[in-house]
Structure formats: C-alpha cells, structure tokens
Amino acid sequence: MRIKKITLSGFQVFKEPTEIPLEKITLLYGPNSSGKSAVEDAFQLIEAMASAYHNGEVYRAGFQGTSLPIDLIRQNWRR
C-alpha cells in the first residue's frame, strides 16, 4: 500500500486544508516560512502515531498510550 497524498489543515502554517500529492519522488521547495518543515513535522507525527498504534499503545478511549507523541501534537497543532 502506498500513500498517494496527505491533507494538512490546522497544522502549523496550514490553516486551510492543503493537499500534498505524493509520488515515488516528491520534492518540496519554496520560500522561507512556506511550510516545507511543517510537512516534515507532519510525517514525523504520523510515523509516531502509527508506531504507537502498532505497538498497542492507542486505546479505544482515545490517544492515551505512553509513547504517543502528545508533546509533538501540542507543539505543532494550531489552537
């Protein structure tokens, strides 16, 4: 299975839903403060959440696992 796109919304600089298509090779480029690092941060957050889920650390009641990156979520998500 391959991820073909991600959509970021309310995450760091992405206020409105922004779709990012993904191919075998995807290059991110643009001026400073345009969101390149935010996309990288989003992938790190997705990886950490998937890892916590795979390890059985995400429970039915919500994201309560000991290894879930709550600090990453808090520092990256817009309020």
PDB file of C-alpha atoms in Angstrom:
ATOM      1  CA  MET A   1       0.000   0.000   0.000  1.00  0.00           C
ATOM      2  CA  ARG A   2       1.265   3.451  -0.879  1.00  0.00           C
ATOM      3  CA  ILE A   3       0.193   6.825   0.480  1.00  0.00           C
ATOM      4  CA  LYS A   4      -0.769   8.945  -2.525  1.00  0.00           C
ATOM      5  CA  LYS A   5      -1.459  12.241  -0.779  1.00  0.00           C
ATOM      6  CA  ILE A   6      -1.814  13.912   2.589  1.00  0.00           C
ATOM      7  CA  THR A   7      -4.037  16.818   3.518  1.00  0.00           C
ATOM      8  CA  LEU A   8      -2.957  19.178   6.264  1.00  0.00           C
ATOM      9  CA  SER A   9      -5.373  21.543   7.963  1.00  0.00           C
ATOM     10  CA  GLY A  10      -4.949  23.470  11.197  1.00  0.00           C
ATOM     11  CA  PHE A  11      -1.377  22.249  11.433  1.00  0.00           C
ATOM     12  CA  GLN A  12       1.375  24.836  11.905  1.00  0.00           C
ATOM     13  CA  VAL A  13       1.233  27.163   8.852  1.00  0.00           C
ATOM     14  CA  PHE A  14      -1.598  25.213   7.172  1.00  0.00           C
ATOM     15  CA  LYS A  15      -4.754  26.984   8.337  1.00  0.00           C
ATOM     16  CA  GLU A  16      -6.947  25.835   5.453  1.00  0.00           C
ATOM     17  CA  PRO A  17      -6.949  22.267   4.057  1.00  0.00           C
ATOM     18  CA  THR A  18      -3.904  21.859   1.818  1.00  0.00           C
ATOM     19  CA  GLU A  19      -3.492  18.713  -0.269  1.00  0.00           C
ATOM     20  CA  ILE A  20       0.045  17.485  -0.924  1.00  0.00           C
ATOM     21  CA  PRO A  21       0.274  14.839  -3.665  1.00  0.00           C
ATOM     22  CA  LEU A  22       2.957  12.214  -3.141  1.00  0.00           C
ATOM     23  CA  GLU A  23       4.797  10.316  -5.861  1.00  0.00           C
ATOM     24  CA  LYS A  24       7.783   7.954  -5.774  1.00  0.00           C
ATOM     25  CA  ILE A  25       9.917  11.076  -5.508  1.00  0.00           C
ATOM     26  CA  THR A  26       8.366  14.236  -4.097  1.00  0.00           C
ATOM     27  CA  LEU A  27      10.343  17.457  -3.840  1.00  0.00           C
ATOM     28  CA  LEU A  28       9.305  20.256  -1.513  1.00  0.00           C
ATOM     29  CA  TYR A  29      10.578  23.691  -2.410  1.00  0.00           C
ATOM     30  CA  GLY A  30       9.530  27.242  -1.822  1.00  0.00           C
ATOM     31  CA  PRO A  31      10.388  30.406   0.063  1.00  0.00           C
ATOM     32  CA  ASN A  32      11.123  30.524   3.775  1.00  0.00           C
ATOM     33  CA  SER A  33       8.071  30.062   6.009  1.00  0.00           C
ATOM     34  CA  SER A  34       6.054  28.406   3.242  1.00  0.00           C
ATOM     35  CA  GLY A  35       5.517  25.121   5.132  1.00  0.00           C
ATOM     36  CA  LYS A  36       8.292  22.778   3.969  1.00  0.00           C
ATOM     37  CA  SER A  37       9.366  21.935   7.512  1.00  0.00           C
ATOM     38  CA  ALA A  38       5.727  21.658   8.594  1.00  0.00           C
ATOM     39  CA  VAL A  39       5.236  18.854   6.058  1.00  0.00           C
ATOM     40  CA  GLU A  40       8.262  17.063   7.503  1.00  0.00           C
ATOM     41  CA  ASP A  41       6.893  17.565  11.034  1.00  0.00           C
ATOM     42  CA  ALA A  42       3.548  16.129   9.911  1.00  0.00           C
ATOM     43  CA  PHE A  43       5.242  12.985   8.607  1.00  0.00           C
ATOM     44  CA  GLN A  44       7.143  12.584  11.883  1.00  0.00           C
ATOM     45  CA  LEU A  45       3.889  12.919  13.800  1.00  0.00           C
ATOM     46  CA  ILE A  46       2.143  10.402  11.538  1.00  0.00           C
ATOM     47  CA  GLU A  47       5.042   7.980  11.968  1.00  0.00           C
ATOM     48  CA  ALA A  48       4.970   8.320  15.761  1.00  0.00           C
ATOM     49  CA  MET A  49       1.195   7.837  15.898  1.00  0.00           C
ATOM     50  CA  ALA A  50       1.341   4.812  13.602  1.00  0.00           C
ATOM     51  CA  SER A  51       4.103   3.323  15.735  1.00  0.00           C
ATOM     52  CA  ALA A  52       2.067   3.844  18.915  1.00  0.00           C
ATOM     53  CA  TYR A  53      -0.953   2.243  17.253  1.00  0.00           C
ATOM     54  CA  HIS A  54       1.121  -0.692  16.006  1.00  0.00           C
ATOM     55  CA  ASN A  55       2.563  -1.233  19.486  1.00  0.00           C
ATOM     56  CA  GLY A  56      -0.925  -1.356  21.009  1.00  0.00           C
ATOM     57  CA  GLU A  57      -0.459   1.921  22.856  1.00  0.00           C
ATOM     58  CA  VAL A  58      -3.554   3.612  21.436  1.00  0.00           C
ATOM     59  CA  TYR A  59      -6.704   2.590  23.247  1.00  0.00           C
ATOM     60  CA  ARG A  60     -10.415   2.767  22.438  1.00  0.00           C
ATOM     61  CA  ALA A  61     -10.841   5.718  24.782  1.00  0.00           C
ATOM     62  CA  GLY A  62      -8.507   7.834  22.650  1.00  0.00           C
ATOM     63  CA  PHE A  63      -4.846   8.536  22.361  1.00  0.00           C
ATOM     64  CA  GLN A  64      -3.752   7.547  25.842  1.00  0.00           C
ATOM     65  CA  GLY A  65      -0.676   5.468  25.052  1.00  0.00           C
ATOM     66  CA  THR A  66       2.501   6.061  26.955  1.00  0.00           C
ATOM     67  CA  SER A  67       4.562   6.553  23.803  1.00  0.00           C
ATOM     68  CA  LEU A  68       2.071   8.626  21.861  1.00  0.00           C
ATOM     69  CA  PRO A  69       3.736  11.906  20.885  1.00  0.00           C
ATOM     70  CA  ILE A  70       1.382  14.173  22.833  1.00  0.00           C
ATOM     71  CA  ASP A  71       4.143  16.767  23.131  1.00  0.00           C
ATOM     72  CA  LEU A  72       4.584  16.746  19.340  1.00  0.00           C
ATOM     73  CA  ILE A  73       0.849  17.180  18.858  1.00  0.00           C
ATOM     74  CA  ARG A  74       0.668  20.039  21.360  1.00  0.00           C
ATOM     75  CA  GLN A  75       3.579  21.946  19.862  1.00  0.00           C
ATOM     76  CA  ASN A  76       2.526  21.509  16.223  1.00  0.00           C
ATOM     77  CA  TRP A  77      -1.270  21.718  16.111  1.00  0.00           C
ATOM     78  CA  ARG A  78      -2.965  25.081  15.799  1.00  0.00           C
ATOM     79  CA  ARG A  79      -5.359  26.061  18.546  1.00  0.00           C
TER      80      ARG A  79
END
